[in-house]
Amino acid sequence: MHGPASSGWLLVALCAVTGVYCLVRMRSGGGEQRRGAGSEALMGFGMAVMAVPAAVFTPPSWAWPVYAAVFGAAGVHALWAARSGAHHLHHLVGAAAMVYMSVVMAGSPAHAAHGRDASGIPLLTGALLLYFAGYVLLSGVRLVPVGALAGGGRTGGDAPGWGDRPELARACRLAMGIAMVAMLLTL
């Protein structure tokens, strides 16, 4: 990598592609899968926008409070959805992390370069880093096929559509977890 701008663009691309795939998953699924994919798409696109290098685009001062409000609403939605399944709690933590980063950006001097020179609360930043690092490790382990561990192969049959592939959904969640760790490290 050639510095912060190139790593920022890689993060933008990773999050945007993840968001697009989550939109594809929304079209192929129904009910609960659609809602989860929608939350993940919002997170992916939100993270992509937040990761744009400051040399290219510095958001106006009103953008960070709007960002915090959008992800605050997403967090409330995730909390409401957690009644039907605990897996929505991860969306709640992700939305809370986005609100936290938005508040830190709004409070930093001149909205300092998307995270550089920003100063968050070290204990909260550390707790979020630990959560997402653990999530990344767990997600990575879940990507290893059970058949590969047991020495077996994949069974035949019709290949599922792009939106119906659970391993791709897991890979997207892993990518967003890694991106969240990278973004939190800049605080």
PDB file of C-alpha atoms in Angstrom:
ATOM      1  CA  MET A   1       0.000   0.000   0.000  1.00  0.00           C
ATOM      2  CA  HIS A   2       1.131   3.549  -0.686  1.00  0.00           C
ATOM      3  CA  GLY A   3      -0.259   5.301   2.343  1.00  0.00           C
ATOM      4  CA  PRO A   4      -3.532   6.178   3.995  1.00  0.00           C
ATOM      5  CA  ALA A   5      -5.346   7.156   0.775  1.00  0.00           C
ATOM      6  CA  SER A   6      -4.833   3.777  -0.893  1.00  0.00           C
ATOM      7  CA  SER A   7      -5.871   1.852   2.197  1.00  0.00           C
ATOM      8  CA  GLY A   8      -8.892   4.129   2.487  1.00  0.00           C
ATOM      9  CA  TRP A   9      -9.905   3.343  -1.086  1.00  0.00           C
ATOM     10  CA  LEU A  10      -9.463  -0.375  -0.484  1.00  0.00           C
ATOM     11  CA  LEU A  11     -11.744  -0.086   2.533  1.00  0.00           C
ATOM     12  CA  VAL A  12     -14.294   1.872   0.469  1.00  0.00           C
ATOM     13  CA  ALA A  13     -14.256  -0.801  -2.240  1.00  0.00           C
ATOM     14  CA  LEU A  14     -14.546  -3.670   0.253  1.00  0.00           C
ATOM     15  CA  CYS A  15     -17.496  -2.099   2.058  1.00  0.00           C
ATOM     16  CA  ALA A  16     -19.268  -1.007  -1.134  1.00  0.00           C
ATOM     17  CA  VAL A  17     -18.991  -4.469  -2.720  1.00  0.00           C
ATOM     18  CA  THR A  18     -20.266  -5.982   0.509  1.00  0.00           C
ATOM     19  CA  GLY A  19     -23.205  -3.581   0.487  1.00  0.00           C
ATOM     20  CA  VAL A  20     -24.039  -4.457  -3.117  1.00  0.00           C
ATOM     21  CA  TYR A  21     -23.979  -8.180  -2.354  1.00  0.00           C
ATOM     22  CA  CYS A  22     -26.273  -7.615   0.625  1.00  0.00           C
ATOM     23  CA  LEU A  23     -28.724  -5.879  -1.727  1.00  0.00           C
ATOM     24  CA  VAL A  24     -28.584  -8.966  -3.974  1.00  0.00           C
ATOM     25  CA  ARG A  25     -29.328 -11.122  -0.910  1.00  0.00           C
ATOM     26  CA  MET A  26     -32.324  -8.922  -0.131  1.00  0.00           C
ATOM     27  CA  ARG A  27     -33.828  -9.700  -3.533  1.00  0.00           C
ATOM     28  CA  SER A  28     -33.397 -13.450  -3.250  1.00  0.00           C
ATOM     29  CA  GLY A  29     -34.606 -13.958   0.302  1.00  0.00           C
ATOM     30  CA  GLY A  30     -37.748 -13.277   2.171  1.00  0.00           C
ATOM     31  CA  GLY A  31     -38.814 -12.169   5.601  1.00  0.00           C
ATOM     32  CA  GLU A  32     -36.069 -12.412   8.179  1.00  0.00           C
ATOM     33  CA  GLN A  33     -33.272 -12.909   5.622  1.00  0.00           C
ATOM     34  CA  ARG A  34     -34.379  -9.796   3.747  1.00  0.00           C
ATOM     35  CA  ARG A  35     -34.354  -7.648   6.888  1.00  0.00           C
ATOM     36  CA  GLY A  36     -30.930  -8.917   7.967  1.00  0.00           C
ATOM     37  CA  ALA A  37     -29.485  -8.346   4.506  1.00  0.00           C
ATOM     38  CA  GLY A  38     -30.953  -4.836   4.469  1.00  0.00           C
ATOM     39  CA  SER A  39     -29.288  -4.012   7.780  1.00  0.00           C
ATOM     40  CA  GLU A  40     -25.988  -5.347   6.476  1.00  0.00           C
ATOM     41  CA  ALA A  41     -26.338  -3.371   3.227  1.00  0.00           C
ATOM     42  CA  LEU A  42     -26.900  -0.160   5.206  1.00  0.00           C
ATOM     43  CA  MET A  43     -23.838  -0.954   7.313  1.00  0.00           C
ATOM     44  CA  GLY A  44     -21.695  -1.728   4.255  1.00  0.00           C
ATOM     45  CA  PHE A  45     -22.625   1.450   2.391  1.00  0.00           C
ATOM     46  CA  GLY A  46     -22.358   3.545   5.556  1.00  0.00           C
ATOM     47  CA  MET A  47     -18.887   2.221   6.241  1.00  0.00           C
ATOM     48  CA  ALA A  48     -17.896   2.835   2.607  1.00  0.00           C
ATOM     49  CA  VAL A  49     -18.941   6.478   2.844  1.00  0.00           C
ATOM     50  CA  MET A  50     -17.181   6.915   6.182  1.00  0.00           C
ATOM     51  CA  ALA A  51     -13.963   5.427   4.770  1.00  0.00           C
ATOM     52  CA  VAL A  52     -13.642   7.795   1.788  1.00  0.00           C
ATOM     53  CA  PRO A  53     -10.245   9.499   2.167  1.00  0.00           C
ATOM     54  CA  ALA A  54     -10.527  13.064   3.498  1.00  0.00           C
ATOM     55  CA  ALA A  55      -8.306  14.348   0.675  1.00  0.00           C
ATOM     56  CA  VAL A  56     -11.125  13.473  -1.728  1.00  0.00           C
ATOM     57  CA  PHE A  57     -14.184  14.436   0.309  1.00  0.00           C
ATOM     58  CA  THR A  58     -14.570  16.051   3.699  1.00  0.00           C
ATOM     59  CA  PRO A  59     -18.174  15.851   4.843  1.00  0.00           C
ATOM     60  CA  PRO A  60     -19.867  19.064   5.936  1.00  0.00           C
ATOM     61  CA  SER A  61     -20.309  19.632   9.664  1.00  0.00           C
ATOM     62  CA  TRP A  62     -23.972  18.570   9.589  1.00  0.00           C
ATOM     63  CA  ALA A  63     -23.181  15.164   8.056  1.00  0.00           C
ATOM     64  CA  TRP A  64     -21.861  13.493  11.217  1.00  0.00           C
ATOM     65  CA  PRO A  65     -24.961  14.195  13.349  1.00  0.00           C
ATOM     66  CA  VAL A  66     -27.152  12.948  10.482  1.00  0.00           C
ATOM     67  CA  TYR A  67     -24.966   9.870  10.240  1.00  0.00           C
ATOM     68  CA  ALA A  68     -25.328   9.294  13.999  1.00  0.00           C
ATOM     69  CA  ALA A  69     -29.112   9.675  13.729  1.00  0.00           C
ATOM     70  CA  VAL A  70     -29.388   7.192  10.838  1.00  0.00           C
ATOM     71  CA  PHE A  71     -27.338   4.561  12.642  1.00  0.00           C
ATOM     72  CA  GLY A  72     -29.076   5.344  15.919  1.00  0.00           C
ATOM     73  CA  ALA A  73     -32.364   4.518  14.186  1.00  0.00           C
ATOM     74  CA  ALA A  74     -30.778   1.358  12.762  1.00  0.00           C
ATOM     75  CA  GLY A  75     -29.698   0.431  16.287  1.00  0.00           C
ATOM     76  CA  VAL A  76     -33.232   0.901  17.625  1.00  0.00           C
ATOM     77  CA  HIS A  77     -34.507  -1.271  14.773  1.00  0.00           C
ATOM     78  CA  ALA A  78     -31.924  -3.950  15.584  1.00  0.00           C
ATOM     79  CA  LEU A  79     -32.900  -3.832  19.246  1.00  0.00           C
ATOM     80  CA  TRP A  80     -36.544  -4.295  18.273  1.00  0.00           C
ATOM     81  CA  ALA A  81     -35.647  -7.145  15.903  1.00  0.00           C
ATOM     82  CA  ALA A  82     -33.574  -8.843  18.637  1.00  0.00           C
ATOM     83  CA  ARG A  83     -36.867  -9.987  20.165  1.00  0.00           C
ATOM     84  CA  SER A  84     -37.081 -12.604  17.410  1.00  0.00           C
ATOM     85  CA  GLY A  85     -33.449 -13.697  17.475  1.00  0.00           C
ATOM     86  CA  ALA A  86     -30.236 -12.896  19.293  1.00  0.00           C
ATOM     87  CA  HIS A  87     -28.280 -12.633  16.028  1.00  0.00           C
ATOM     88  CA  HIS A  88     -29.717  -9.102  15.658  1.00  0.00           C
ATOM     89  CA  LEU A  89     -27.664  -8.049  18.665  1.00  0.00           C
ATOM     90  CA  HIS A  90     -24.610  -7.998  16.390  1.00  0.00           C
ATOM     91  CA  HIS A  91     -26.397  -5.460  14.186  1.00  0.00           C
ATOM     92  CA  LEU A  92     -27.091  -3.442  17.340  1.00  0.00           C
ATOM     93  CA  VAL A  93     -23.394  -3.440  18.279  1.00  0.00           C
ATOM     94  CA  GLY A  94     -22.436  -2.500  14.711  1.00  0.00           C
ATOM     95  CA  ALA A  95     -24.917   0.383  14.646  1.00  0.00           C
ATOM     96  CA  ALA A  96     -23.698   1.544  18.055  1.00  0.00           C
ATOM     97  CA  ALA A  97     -20.102   1.488  16.769  1.00  0.00           C
ATOM     98  CA  MET A  98     -21.119   3.611  13.778  1.00  0.00           C
ATOM     99  CA  VAL A  99     -22.896   6.107  16.059  1.00  0.00           C
ATOM    100  CA  TYR A 100     -19.814   6.211  18.285  1.00  0.00           C
ATOM    101  CA  MET A 101     -17.474   6.848  15.350  1.00  0.00           C
ATOM    102  CA  SER A 102     -19.823   9.555  14.018  1.00  0.00           C
ATOM    103  CA  VAL A 103     -19.888  11.307  17.388  1.00  0.00           C
ATOM    104  CA  VAL A 104     -16.087  11.140  17.606  1.00  0.00           C
ATOM    105  CA  MET A 105     -15.794  12.574  14.085  1.00  0.00           C
ATOM    106  CA  ALA A 106     -18.245  15.383  14.883  1.00  0.00           C
ATOM    107  CA  GLY A 107     -16.261  16.273  17.995  1.00  0.00           C
ATOM    108  CA  SER A 108     -12.813  16.115  16.432  1.00  0.00           C
ATOM    109  CA  PRO A 109     -11.094  19.353  15.379  1.00  0.00           C
ATOM    110  CA  ALA A 110     -12.120  20.170  11.813  1.00  0.00           C
ATOM    111  CA  HIS A 111     -13.469  16.619  11.541  1.00  0.00           C
ATOM    112  CA  ALA A 112      -9.888  15.471  11.354  1.00  0.00           C
ATOM    113  CA  ALA A 113      -9.314  13.377   8.277  1.00  0.00           C
ATOM    114  CA  HIS A 114     -11.897  10.667   8.851  1.00  0.00           C
ATOM    115  CA  GLY A 115     -10.372   9.450  12.043  1.00  0.00           C
ATOM    116  CA  ARG A 116      -6.869  10.778  12.135  1.00  0.00           C
ATOM    117  CA  ASP A 117      -6.302  12.938  15.201  1.00  0.00           C
ATOM    118  CA  ALA A 118      -9.764  12.016  16.424  1.00  0.00           C
ATOM    119  CA  SER A 119      -9.887  10.977  20.016  1.00  0.00           C
ATOM    120  CA  GLY A 120     -12.514   8.575  21.178  1.00  0.00           C
ATOM    121  CA  ILE A 121     -12.965   7.110  24.609  1.00  0.00           C
ATOM    122  CA  PRO A 122     -10.096   4.594  24.869  1.00  0.00           C
ATOM    123  CA  LEU A 123     -12.033   2.097  26.990  1.00  0.00           C
ATOM    124  CA  LEU A 124     -15.041   2.113  24.636  1.00  0.00           C
ATOM    125  CA  THR A 125     -12.839   1.965  21.559  1.00  0.00           C
ATOM    126  CA  GLY A 126     -10.938  -0.962  23.094  1.00  0.00           C
ATOM    127  CA  ALA A 127     -14.147  -2.818  23.976  1.00  0.00           C
ATOM    128  CA  LEU A 128     -15.472  -2.383  20.431  1.00  0.00           C
ATOM    129  CA  LEU A 129     -12.121  -3.495  19.009  1.00  0.00           C
ATOM    130  CA  LEU A 130     -12.185  -6.623  21.179  1.00  0.00           C
ATOM    131  CA  TYR A 131     -15.755  -7.414  20.159  1.00  0.00           C
ATOM    132  CA  PHE A 132     -15.122  -7.013  16.431  1.00  0.00           C
ATOM    133  CA  ALA A 133     -11.757  -8.817  16.555  1.00  0.00           C
ATOM    134  CA  GLY A 134     -13.493 -11.740  18.261  1.00  0.00           C
ATOM    135  CA  TYR A 135     -16.295 -11.560  15.706  1.00  0.00           C
ATOM    136  CA  VAL A 136     -13.765 -11.638  12.852  1.00  0.00           C
ATOM    137  CA  LEU A 137     -12.032 -14.695  14.307  1.00  0.00           C
ATOM    138  CA  LEU A 138     -15.332 -16.504  14.863  1.00  0.00           C
ATOM    139  CA  SER A 139     -16.570 -15.590  11.382  1.00  0.00           C
ATOM    140  CA  GLY A 140     -13.327 -16.850   9.852  1.00  0.00           C
ATOM    141  CA  VAL A 141     -13.689 -20.181  11.610  1.00  0.00           C
ATOM    142  CA  ARG A 142     -17.296 -20.453  10.401  1.00  0.00           C
ATOM    143  CA  LEU A 143     -16.115 -20.079   6.805  1.00  0.00           C
ATOM    144  CA  VAL A 144     -14.154 -23.317   6.987  1.00  0.00           C
ATOM    145  CA  PRO A 145     -16.464 -25.991   5.564  1.00  0.00           C
ATOM    146  CA  VAL A 146     -17.231 -28.881   7.909  1.00  0.00           C
ATOM    147  CA  GLY A 147     -16.567 -31.331   5.074  1.00  0.00           C
ATOM    148  CA  ALA A 148     -13.072 -29.914   4.607  1.00  0.00           C
ATOM    149  CA  LEU A 149     -12.303 -30.505   8.255  1.00  0.00           C
ATOM    150  CA  ALA A 150     -13.582 -34.071   8.087  1.00  0.00           C
ATOM    151  CA  GLY A 151     -11.843 -34.770   4.789  1.00  0.00           C
ATOM    152  CA  GLY A 152     -15.049 -34.879   2.762  1.00  0.00           C
ATOM    153  CA  GLY A 153     -16.010 -32.876  -0.283  1.00  0.00           C
ATOM    154  CA  ARG A 154     -19.041 -30.960  -1.365  1.00  0.00           C
ATOM    155  CA  THR A 155     -22.015 -33.030  -2.394  1.00  0.00           C
ATOM    156  CA  GLY A 156     -23.573 -32.620  -5.814  1.00  0.00           C
ATOM    157  CA  GLY A 157     -26.824 -30.937  -6.618  1.00  0.00           C
ATOM    158  CA  ASP A 158     -28.061 -27.703  -8.076  1.00  0.00           C
ATOM    159  CA  ALA A 159     -25.913 -24.714  -7.296  1.00  0.00           C
ATOM    160  CA  PRO A 160     -27.773 -22.025  -5.349  1.00  0.00           C
ATOM    161  CA  GLY A 161     -28.209 -18.499  -6.736  1.00  0.00           C
ATOM    162  CA  TRP A 162     -25.806 -15.735  -5.784  1.00  0.00           C
ATOM    163  CA  GLY A 163     -28.119 -14.424  -3.101  1.00  0.00           C
ATOM    164  CA  ASP A 164     -28.701 -17.847  -1.560  1.00  0.00           C
ATOM    165  CA  ARG A 165     -25.118 -18.769  -0.765  1.00  0.00           C
ATOM    166  CA  PRO A 166     -24.575 -18.799   2.987  1.00  0.00           C
ATOM    167  CA  GLU A 167     -20.797 -18.910   2.603  1.00  0.00           C
ATOM    168  CA  LEU A 168     -20.857 -15.639   0.659  1.00  0.00           C
ATOM    169  CA  ALA A 169     -23.057 -14.025   3.308  1.00  0.00           C
ATOM    170  CA  ARG A 170     -20.573 -15.163   5.966  1.00  0.00           C
ATOM    171  CA  ALA A 171     -17.671 -13.827   3.896  1.00  0.00           C
ATOM    172  CA  CYS A 172     -19.424 -10.456   3.638  1.00  0.00           C
ATOM    173  CA  ARG A 173     -19.970 -10.359   7.386  1.00  0.00           C
ATOM    174  CA  LEU A 174     -16.292 -11.221   7.847  1.00  0.00           C
ATOM    175  CA  ALA A 175     -15.267  -8.417   5.467  1.00  0.00           C
ATOM    176  CA  MET A 176     -17.419  -5.892   7.310  1.00  0.00           C
ATOM    177  CA  GLY A 177     -15.987  -7.047  10.635  1.00  0.00           C
ATOM    178  CA  ILE A 178     -12.461  -6.569   9.344  1.00  0.00           C
ATOM    179  CA  ALA A 179     -13.392  -3.135   7.991  1.00  0.00           C
ATOM    180  CA  MET A 180     -14.877  -2.177  11.348  1.00  0.00           C
ATOM    181  CA  VAL A 181     -11.652  -3.199  13.107  1.00  0.00           C
ATOM    182  CA  ALA A 182      -9.661  -1.099  10.642  1.00  0.00           C
ATOM    183  CA  MET A 183     -11.916   1.911  11.168  1.00  0.00           C
ATOM    184  CA  LEU A 184     -11.834   1.608  14.940  1.00  0.00           C
ATOM    185  CA  LEU A 185      -8.044   1.406  14.889  1.00  0.00           C
ATOM    186  CA  THR A 186      -7.951   4.922  13.415  1.00  0.00           C
ATOM    187  CA  LEU A 187      -9.752   6.400  16.471  1.00  0.00           C
TER     188      LEU A 187
END
